[in-house]
Amino acid sequence: MTMAQASHARAVPMHDPFRIGGFSLVAGKFSFLLPFVVLVAIWWTIKIAFDLDDRVLVAPPDVLGALWTLFSRGILADYAATSLYAIAVAIIFSACVGVPLGFAVGANKYVARSLDLFLRFFQGVSGISWLPLAIIWFGFSDTTILVIVVYTLVVPVIFNTMVGVRAIPREYALSLQTLGASRLRVVRDVYLPGALPSILVGLRLGMGYGWRALIAAEMLVRQGGLGDLIFGARTFGQIDRIIGGMIVIGVLYIIVDRLIVQPIESLTFERWGVLRK
Amino acid sequence: MTPTVQGDKIVVENFQHIFDSADGPIEATGRVDLTIPAGQFVTLVGPSGCGKTTLLKAIAGFIDPTHGRILCDGAPVTGPGRDRGVVFQELAILPWRTVRRNIAHGLEIARAPRQEIDATVKRLIELTGLVGFEDRYPHELSGGMKQRVAVARTWAADPDVILMDEPFAAVDAMTRLTLQEELASLSYQTKKTVFFITHSVDEAVFLADRVLVMSRRPGTIKASIEVPRRTPGGRDWESFTTDTDMQAIVEKVLRLVREEKTAHKKDSAPVALEAAG
Ligand SMILES: Nc1ncnc2c1ncn2[C@@H]1O[C@H](COP(=O)(O)OP(=O)(O)OP(=O)(O)O)[C@@H](O)[C@H]1O
Ligand SMILES: [Mg+2]
């Protein structure tokens, strides 16, 4: 084996964890679709085998039809845009607020220690359980939804930023000080890049939690969004719309996660391999 | 910028450090008085836990001594500064910076002009044998190479004083020999004041103008042995091992270090007997 081959052979398993999605999407045999195909097959089989009424379960093609109707009339785009807009605003807001807060908490070991339990407590109190209070305070409005989603997102962002800052060896900051760095410079050159992988983990987790909370909040607040779409469809027993909406919810999440968040994350991890524990 | 070789660079006066711990105060060191003239290479050996690192950290300005004071160029040390570079045992080079940018870090902080940074980095990369690895990240380097990056980074910032805490402990024996020779010539040629902690008596004598031996905890400096410079430009292991005068010094230091170890055993024996009886 030549050197080039050897290093190539080594490089493949190393990069593999980050490649699975992209690799199979482009060059693979679409193996990622297999579980979905199986699921649809089971669904269809049940529908036929038990001869279920359309008011209980529809056949897969009906769902496609409903999706096409929603899409061609622009309804789907409208509802999806509402949800995507809400999650985007929440992510940006949480990053702007949660990262500095996480830094403030993580920079001081006494604050970090005393807030650890506090933050875990609020991780337990899910965003949705704030809904009754939020509705009383802000009514059935976009504000209520944003409050719920931001709350859901910001806690993991604060928590992971804090963990990231705490995990940076003290020597990194000290060594920079011996190179004449100011406090601000240490934050910029040590704490920010050092905590970045952890911050991204927090944002990614938060986005997942936030997306779920968003759909749930939309179902109850009923001011547009995909949650509103599927809950509204229930009123008229439009099972095809409900399932179609659920598919869109899942697909949009995967698109955002796989195509935007994950590449950023793996880029930083690959570069800074060492920090990944 | 070559430091002028005259006067006392570092003065440790009436120093002692006592840590507060849950089990009461811990005397990390005994009383230490020490003067290091500018341009001298001082090595420090002593039993584990005797307070070597504590003394180094106090000189670096990382800890505020509970007793006495430390002067650098006649001014009291109040914190870390770029006049005193530190090479940590943990290395503390930043994993998200390439070799080049790690070495350039001190100069970047000092806002040195681009050409000066490039020239200095190039010179140090050649000197430390890192040519071809300029754009690698630390996790792609061997332990010995990381070590060289850490030394080069401290050197590039051109501090008058360099403090090193067992920097070569984690390096393989062959690489260590090369690094020691490189360090000797680098520091003699640039006329740096160096304070170097090690557990290896051979290393201590090989590098030093003066070897300090510390007693067991709480450590005081029990001996100071001058080592003549045969060749002003550096040292090499071949002539060192065949030089009988040098070997006599090694034996002398070894005896002093041994005494500390056996004294330790004698002292602890009665305690063990009491415990047994
Ligand atoms: N932060 C601290 N808090 C409490 N005690 C400490 C602290 N740092 C060091 N000590 C104690 O002070 C003593 C001296 O420690 P120091 O690290 O200076 O020893 P050392 O000579 O460098 O040892 P080694 O050769 O093993 O590195 C030890 O007994 C150690 O347990
Ligand atoms: Mg030590």
XYZ file of C-alpha atoms and ligand atoms in Angstrom:
586
model
C 0.000 0.000 0.000
C 1.436 3.372 -0.941
C 1.474 6.334 1.369
C -1.340 8.031 -0.484
C -3.515 4.956 -0.266
C -2.737 4.497 3.385
C -3.676 8.017 4.297
C -6.766 7.811 2.140
C -7.852 4.597 3.815
C -7.419 6.291 7.163
C -9.235 9.396 6.124
C -12.445 7.629 5.181
C -13.526 6.206 8.553
C -12.412 9.428 10.187
C -14.737 11.573 8.110
C -17.459 8.986 7.813
C -19.662 10.134 10.701
C -20.069 13.478 8.969
C -20.472 12.045 5.514
C -23.254 9.497 5.978
C -26.047 11.899 5.141
C -24.403 13.619 2.198
C -22.796 10.507 0.820
C -25.912 8.402 0.612
C -28.050 11.295 -0.612
C -25.818 11.884 -3.593
C -24.002 8.689 -4.486
C -25.627 5.964 -2.387
C -28.557 3.803 -3.347
C -30.967 6.144 -1.582
C -30.721 3.775 1.358
C -31.904 6.533 3.685
C -35.326 6.240 1.994
C -35.686 2.572 2.844
C -37.145 2.941 6.359
C -39.633 5.478 5.022
C -40.670 3.119 2.230
C -41.185 0.345 4.777
C -43.268 2.655 6.971
C -45.479 3.715 4.062
C -45.864 0.076 3.021
C -47.012 -0.907 6.512
C -49.395 2.033 6.601
C -50.878 1.135 3.246
C -51.128 -2.560 4.193
C -53.016 -1.706 7.372
C -55.330 0.569 5.441
C -56.187 -2.207 2.964
C -56.037 -5.205 5.314
C -58.434 -3.736 7.843
C -60.402 -1.955 5.136
C -60.266 1.254 7.179
C -62.636 4.082 6.455
C -61.121 7.335 5.120
C -62.351 9.066 8.289
C -59.882 6.892 10.258
C -56.934 6.540 7.915
C -56.360 7.555 4.326
C -54.107 5.885 1.745
C -50.663 7.376 0.961
C -51.704 8.714 -2.480
C -54.508 10.723 -0.834
C -51.912 12.422 1.339
C -49.836 13.266 -1.712
C -52.967 14.680 -3.314
C -53.721 16.806 -0.260
C -50.154 18.038 -0.170
C -50.362 18.974 -3.838
C -53.600 20.873 -3.246
C -52.100 22.737 -0.277
C -48.960 23.460 -2.215
C -50.528 24.590 -5.483
C -52.894 26.984 -3.721
C -50.025 28.538 -1.788
C -51.593 27.564 1.534
C -48.690 25.325 2.493
C -46.091 28.001 1.757
C -48.020 30.488 3.838
C -48.311 28.246 6.907
C -44.766 26.876 6.590
C -43.370 30.396 6.224
C -45.073 31.399 9.476
C -43.446 28.496 11.320
C -40.030 28.950 9.749
C -40.106 32.655 10.447
C -40.969 32.034 14.103
C -38.187 29.485 14.581
C -35.653 31.713 12.796
C -36.499 34.702 14.984
C -36.308 32.488 18.064
C -32.916 31.054 17.064
C -31.420 34.463 16.392
C -32.856 35.911 19.586
C -31.705 32.928 21.670
C -28.210 33.095 20.218
C -27.967 36.824 20.934
C -29.232 36.451 24.493
C -28.247 32.900 25.427
C -24.607 32.967 24.348
C -23.614 36.076 26.345
C -25.585 34.788 29.326
C -23.879 31.409 29.054
C -20.535 33.188 28.974
C -21.350 35.290 32.008
C -22.410 32.196 33.911
C -19.547 29.999 32.701
C -16.806 32.549 33.342
C -17.357 32.447 37.076
C -17.144 29.052 38.719
C -19.233 30.076 41.720
C -22.032 31.449 39.566
C -21.802 28.367 37.361
C -22.057 26.017 40.302
C -24.986 27.814 41.888
C -26.909 28.126 38.621
C -26.372 24.539 37.508
C -29.402 23.200 39.363
C -31.457 26.266 38.492
C -30.880 25.743 34.779
C -31.582 22.031 35.029
C -34.841 22.852 36.821
C -35.982 24.984 33.906
C -34.884 22.308 31.472
C -37.480 20.182 33.225
C -40.246 22.775 33.022
C -41.007 22.455 29.325
C -41.873 25.464 27.188
C -45.414 24.214 26.669
C -46.075 24.272 30.404
C -45.597 28.033 30.222
C -48.428 28.275 27.693
C -51.269 28.919 30.177
C -49.342 31.796 31.745
C -48.231 33.155 28.388
C -51.800 33.138 27.065
C -53.000 35.006 30.145
C -50.249 37.588 29.725
C -50.008 37.918 25.929
C -53.272 36.460 24.651
C -53.603 34.148 21.633
C -50.869 35.964 19.754
C -47.564 35.562 17.949
C -45.912 36.958 21.061
C -47.145 34.013 23.090
C -45.698 31.581 20.549
C -42.383 33.391 20.428
C -42.123 33.469 24.209
C -42.646 29.708 24.374
C -40.183 28.921 21.607
C -37.500 31.343 22.803
C -37.773 29.946 26.313
C -37.417 26.391 24.980
C -34.439 27.327 22.831
C -32.581 29.621 25.132
C -32.157 27.220 28.057
C -30.084 24.626 26.162
C -28.129 27.455 24.515
C -27.225 28.990 27.881
C -26.503 25.609 29.380
C -24.266 24.375 26.562
C -22.433 27.685 26.258
C -21.732 27.501 29.963
C -20.498 23.901 29.700
C -18.324 24.854 26.726
C -16.737 27.767 28.536
C -16.144 25.658 31.635
C -14.452 22.924 29.591
C -11.709 25.204 28.261
C -8.438 24.481 30.083
C -7.414 27.367 32.333
C -3.930 27.265 30.828
C -5.254 28.516 27.491
C -6.293 31.812 29.019
C -3.211 32.046 31.241
C -0.831 31.373 28.366
C -2.478 34.118 26.357
C -2.070 36.535 29.222
C 1.653 35.808 29.245
C 1.628 36.803 25.578
C 0.267 40.167 26.665
C -3.406 39.625 25.824
C -6.087 41.819 27.374
C -9.225 40.358 28.933
C -11.240 41.119 25.806
C -8.595 39.497 23.662
C -8.703 36.354 25.796
C -12.484 36.177 25.312
C -12.106 36.649 21.563
C -9.190 34.266 21.021
C -9.817 31.616 23.671
C -13.331 31.536 25.084
C -15.288 32.246 21.916
C -13.560 29.723 19.632
C -13.174 27.265 22.501
C -16.855 27.295 23.328
C -18.093 27.459 19.735
C -18.560 23.702 19.202
C -20.555 23.515 22.411
C -22.569 26.623 21.494
C -23.469 24.987 18.171
C -24.532 21.821 19.989
C -26.757 23.995 22.184
C -28.271 25.776 19.212
C -28.859 22.522 17.411
C -30.495 20.853 20.390
C -32.440 24.023 21.098
C -33.660 24.162 17.535
C -34.970 20.615 17.797
C -36.770 21.310 21.066
C -37.925 24.699 19.815
C -39.394 23.295 16.617
C -41.482 20.786 18.596
C -42.603 23.426 21.069
C -43.475 25.718 18.182
C -45.794 23.196 16.521
C -47.470 22.453 19.846
C -47.922 26.141 20.661
C -49.323 26.839 17.191
C -51.932 24.126 17.694
C -53.227 25.851 20.795
C -52.785 29.488 19.808
C -54.157 29.041 16.264
C -52.524 32.053 14.652
C -51.091 30.297 11.580
C -48.123 27.978 11.247
C -47.966 24.254 10.533
C -49.317 23.357 13.976
C -52.387 25.469 13.236
C -52.693 23.825 9.799
C -52.882 20.256 11.113
C -55.008 21.146 14.127
C -57.436 23.035 11.881
C -57.626 20.052 9.558
C -58.774 17.939 12.494
C -61.935 20.037 12.843
C -63.060 18.885 9.417
C -61.606 15.371 9.782
C -59.133 15.983 6.945
C -56.794 13.146 7.786
C -54.929 13.577 4.489
C -54.082 17.165 5.435
C -53.054 16.183 8.965
C -50.624 13.531 7.785
C -49.401 15.751 4.952
C -48.718 18.541 7.450
C -46.860 16.155 9.731
C -44.659 15.084 6.840
C -43.858 18.711 6.041
C -42.997 19.355 9.712
C -40.521 16.472 9.718
C -39.044 17.256 6.317
C -38.483 20.922 7.131
C -36.721 19.969 10.355
C -34.410 17.572 8.547
C -33.644 20.135 5.861
C -32.694 22.791 8.372
C -30.765 20.382 10.586
C -28.928 18.391 7.923
C -28.303 21.033 5.349
C -27.572 24.053 7.548
C -26.709 23.181 11.136
C -24.820 19.914 10.731
C -22.351 21.096 8.083
C -21.384 24.082 10.243
C -20.995 21.812 13.232
C -18.874 19.185 11.506
C -16.678 21.851 9.963
C -15.700 23.169 13.375
C -15.328 19.673 14.850
C -13.139 18.447 12.037
C -10.893 21.459 12.332
C -10.600 21.443 16.051
C -10.784 17.662 16.393
C -9.163 17.725 19.791
C -11.890 19.638 21.523
C -14.514 17.046 20.733
C -14.818 14.806 23.745
C 15.431 43.106 20.546
C 18.095 41.456 22.660
C 17.804 41.878 26.403
C 20.824 43.575 27.916
C 22.681 41.001 29.950
C 23.304 42.785 33.185
C 21.793 43.071 36.635
C 19.304 40.836 38.387
C 16.360 39.831 36.244
C 14.271 37.962 38.789
C 14.463 38.406 42.545
C 12.461 36.191 44.870
C 12.497 37.687 48.338
C 11.426 35.951 51.508
C 8.897 33.998 49.480
C 6.524 31.393 50.812
C 3.136 30.271 49.611
C 0.463 28.657 51.729
C -2.692 27.337 50.089
C -6.001 27.417 51.882
C -7.771 24.110 51.619
C -10.737 22.378 53.215
C -8.330 20.468 55.500
C -6.595 23.647 56.634
C -3.581 25.481 55.225
C -1.105 23.640 52.979
C 2.478 24.867 52.959
C 3.219 24.507 49.261
C 6.754 25.819 49.684
C 9.113 26.694 52.493
C 10.909 30.036 52.526
C 12.639 30.757 49.263
C 15.155 33.473 48.434
C 16.476 33.466 44.923
C 18.188 35.822 42.527
C 18.451 35.075 38.829
C 20.857 37.314 36.910
C 19.805 38.367 33.421
C 20.758 35.864 30.749
C 21.179 32.934 33.129
C 19.670 29.530 32.476
C 18.502 28.183 35.827
C 17.095 24.699 36.277
C 15.201 23.492 39.312
C 14.999 19.894 40.517
C 13.364 18.514 43.616
C 11.005 15.825 44.871
C 7.442 15.730 43.648
C 5.142 18.080 45.539
C 7.948 20.197 46.981
C 6.560 23.397 45.472
C 8.429 23.852 42.182
C 5.336 24.626 40.143
C 4.042 26.910 42.863
C 7.250 28.937 42.721
C 7.079 29.128 38.934
C 3.454 30.230 39.014
C 4.300 32.954 41.477
C 7.087 34.244 39.216
C 4.679 34.082 36.260
C 2.170 36.114 38.274
C -0.558 33.457 38.252
C -0.656 33.278 42.039
C -0.198 36.001 44.573
C 2.294 34.714 47.187
C 1.091 34.678 50.785
C 4.536 35.760 51.990
C 7.357 37.793 50.525
C 7.504 39.253 47.056
C 8.835 38.736 43.585
C 10.588 41.372 41.521
C 11.153 41.378 37.807
C 13.624 44.036 36.662
C 13.224 45.581 40.106
C 9.439 45.997 39.836
C 7.054 43.847 41.894
C 5.191 41.167 39.929
C 1.445 41.746 40.167
C 0.170 39.453 37.410
C 1.092 37.737 34.175
C 2.806 39.882 31.573
C 4.524 39.598 28.252
C 7.952 40.121 29.797
C 7.662 36.636 31.321
C 6.750 33.911 28.837
C 5.553 30.549 30.103
C 5.724 27.126 28.478
C 3.206 24.969 30.293
C 3.536 21.273 30.881
C 0.041 21.028 29.383
C 1.424 23.074 26.454
C -1.744 25.112 26.101
C -1.304 25.819 22.416
C -4.713 26.600 20.943
C -6.251 23.674 19.025
C -8.206 25.949 16.684
C -5.131 27.774 15.436
C -2.661 26.403 12.926
C 0.995 25.999 13.841
C 1.775 29.282 12.109
C -0.978 31.216 13.836
C -0.156 29.745 17.234
C 3.440 30.858 16.899
C 2.374 34.262 15.587
C -0.141 34.811 18.391
C 2.042 36.908 20.670
C 3.122 39.139 17.805
C -0.492 39.516 16.634
C -1.454 40.647 20.105
C 1.434 43.121 20.110
C 0.180 44.400 16.709
C 3.531 43.774 15.075
C 3.710 44.587 11.368
C 2.817 41.771 8.971
C 6.344 41.378 7.552
C 7.863 41.166 11.023
C 5.377 38.487 12.060
C 6.004 36.467 8.901
C 9.776 36.752 9.239
C 9.838 35.775 12.918
C 7.460 32.860 12.421
C 9.438 31.597 9.448
C 12.698 31.768 11.397
C 11.254 29.927 14.407
C 9.570 27.289 12.263
C 12.915 26.564 10.627
C 14.737 26.630 13.957
C 12.317 24.176 15.567
C 12.134 21.881 12.547
C 8.472 22.443 11.811
C 8.887 23.303 8.132
C 6.024 21.824 6.115
C 3.664 21.814 9.074
C 2.865 25.534 9.137
C -0.776 25.078 8.233
C -1.493 22.013 10.332
C -3.674 22.079 13.407
C -2.212 20.846 16.715
C -4.243 17.613 16.721
C -2.463 16.653 13.513
C 0.965 16.891 15.186
C 2.969 14.491 17.318
C 3.617 15.242 20.981
C 7.160 16.395 20.267
C 5.985 18.727 17.519
C 3.339 20.280 19.751
C 6.079 20.805 22.287
C 8.122 22.678 19.726
C 5.145 24.806 18.762
C 4.655 25.725 22.419
C 8.308 26.692 22.788
C 8.312 28.608 19.500
C 5.142 30.497 20.440
C 6.692 31.678 23.687
C 9.937 32.523 21.908
C 8.246 34.480 19.131
C 6.779 36.929 21.638
C 10.377 37.664 22.666
C 9.986 37.846 26.438
C 13.089 38.562 28.499
C 12.313 35.723 30.843
C 11.048 32.269 29.931
C 9.528 29.998 32.556
C 9.195 26.320 31.696
C 7.528 23.626 33.777
C 8.713 20.142 32.773
C 8.120 20.996 29.130
C 9.731 17.851 27.746
C 8.212 15.354 30.169
C 5.721 13.974 27.659
C 8.154 13.709 24.740
C 9.872 10.486 23.646
C 13.515 10.067 24.648
C 15.010 10.617 21.185
C 13.045 13.766 20.442
C 13.839 15.044 23.895
C 17.572 14.967 23.208
C 17.103 17.086 20.095
C 14.775 19.499 21.827
C 17.214 19.943 24.684
C 20.050 20.749 22.302
C 17.818 23.138 20.372
C 16.694 24.838 23.560
C 20.272 25.230 24.792
C 21.481 26.903 21.616
C 18.317 29.002 21.230
C 18.481 30.384 24.733
C 22.234 30.911 24.833
C 22.213 32.684 21.498
C 19.258 34.921 22.339
C 20.650 35.489 25.858
C 17.333 34.750 27.504
C 16.834 34.363 31.208
C 15.330 30.909 31.661
C 13.785 29.215 34.689
C 13.263 25.548 33.913
C 11.695 22.860 36.105
C 12.526 19.217 35.513
C 12.626 15.842 37.215
C 15.615 14.713 35.169
C 18.976 15.447 36.734
C 20.741 14.905 33.398
C 18.476 17.424 31.735
C 18.913 19.888 34.584
C 22.703 19.835 34.361
C 22.826 19.668 30.567
C 20.794 22.852 30.092
C 21.803 24.928 33.066
C 24.213 27.635 34.016
C 23.041 26.896 37.518
C 21.117 23.967 38.987
C 18.943 24.535 42.043
C 17.976 21.610 44.236
C 14.857 21.938 46.336
C 14.220 20.037 49.535
C 11.071 18.007 50.045
C 7.813 19.761 50.890
C 7.639 22.409 52.137
C 10.562 22.982 49.784
C 13.409 25.399 50.253
C 16.417 25.749 47.972
C 19.033 23.581 49.611
C 21.781 23.760 46.992
C 22.851 25.839 44.051
C 25.430 24.344 41.697
C 27.153 26.322 38.949
C 27.645 24.622 35.592
C 30.339 26.155 33.365
C 29.556 26.853 29.718
C 32.165 25.023 27.644
C 30.908 26.361 24.319
C 29.070 29.672 24.383
C 26.810 28.791 21.435
C 25.107 25.721 22.888
C 25.599 22.193 24.173
C 25.450 18.738 22.678
C 24.919 15.410 24.327
C 28.007 13.670 22.851
C 30.488 16.037 24.443
C 28.361 16.349 27.574
C 28.394 12.633 28.328
C 32.151 12.350 27.714
C 33.026 15.441 29.762
C 34.147 14.147 33.150
C 33.661 17.512 34.880
C 30.059 17.607 33.708
C 29.462 14.027 34.794
C 30.890 14.878 38.210
C 28.305 17.651 38.500
C 25.556 15.258 37.465
C 26.624 12.845 40.195
C 26.749 15.610 42.762
C 23.224 16.797 41.925
C 21.976 13.235 41.850
C 23.352 12.686 45.352
C 21.622 15.825 46.620
C 18.306 14.768 45.088
C 18.696 11.236 46.492
C 19.252 12.607 49.984
C 15.858 14.265 49.783
C 14.211 11.030 48.816
C 15.851 8.966 51.602
C 15.314 11.716 54.159
C 11.681 11.516 53.239
C 11.593 7.795 53.914
C 13.350 8.128 57.278
C 10.937 10.823 58.359
C 7.887 8.884 57.451
C 9.080 5.649 59.061
C 8.141 6.550 62.673
C 4.703 7.612 61.509
C 4.240 4.234 59.894
C 5.411 2.487 63.111
C 3.037 4.506 65.224
C 0.222 3.646 62.941
C 1.168 -0.035 63.094
C 1.550 -0.047 66.925
N -4.215 24.953 44.165
C -3.732 24.263 45.235
N -4.463 24.139 46.364
C -3.980 23.457 47.405
N -2.790 22.847 47.433
C -2.018 22.931 46.357
C -2.440 23.638 45.187
N -1.462 23.555 44.254
C -0.485 22.831 44.815
N -0.800 22.457 46.071
C 0.049 21.686 46.975
O 1.246 22.371 47.137
C 2.344 21.460 47.120
C 3.337 21.881 46.080
O 2.742 21.722 44.797
P 3.523 21.981 43.458
O 2.602 21.734 42.340
O 4.192 23.289 43.532
O 4.632 20.818 43.516
P 5.740 20.430 42.467
O 7.045 20.573 43.134
O 5.544 21.184 41.211
O 5.430 18.893 42.247
P 5.603 18.006 40.917
O 7.079 17.781 40.783
O 4.902 16.737 41.241
O 5.023 18.760 39.791
C 1.756 20.096 46.908
O 1.706 19.431 48.145
C 0.386 20.330 46.396
O -0.493 19.342 46.847
Mg 4.929 20.655 39.227
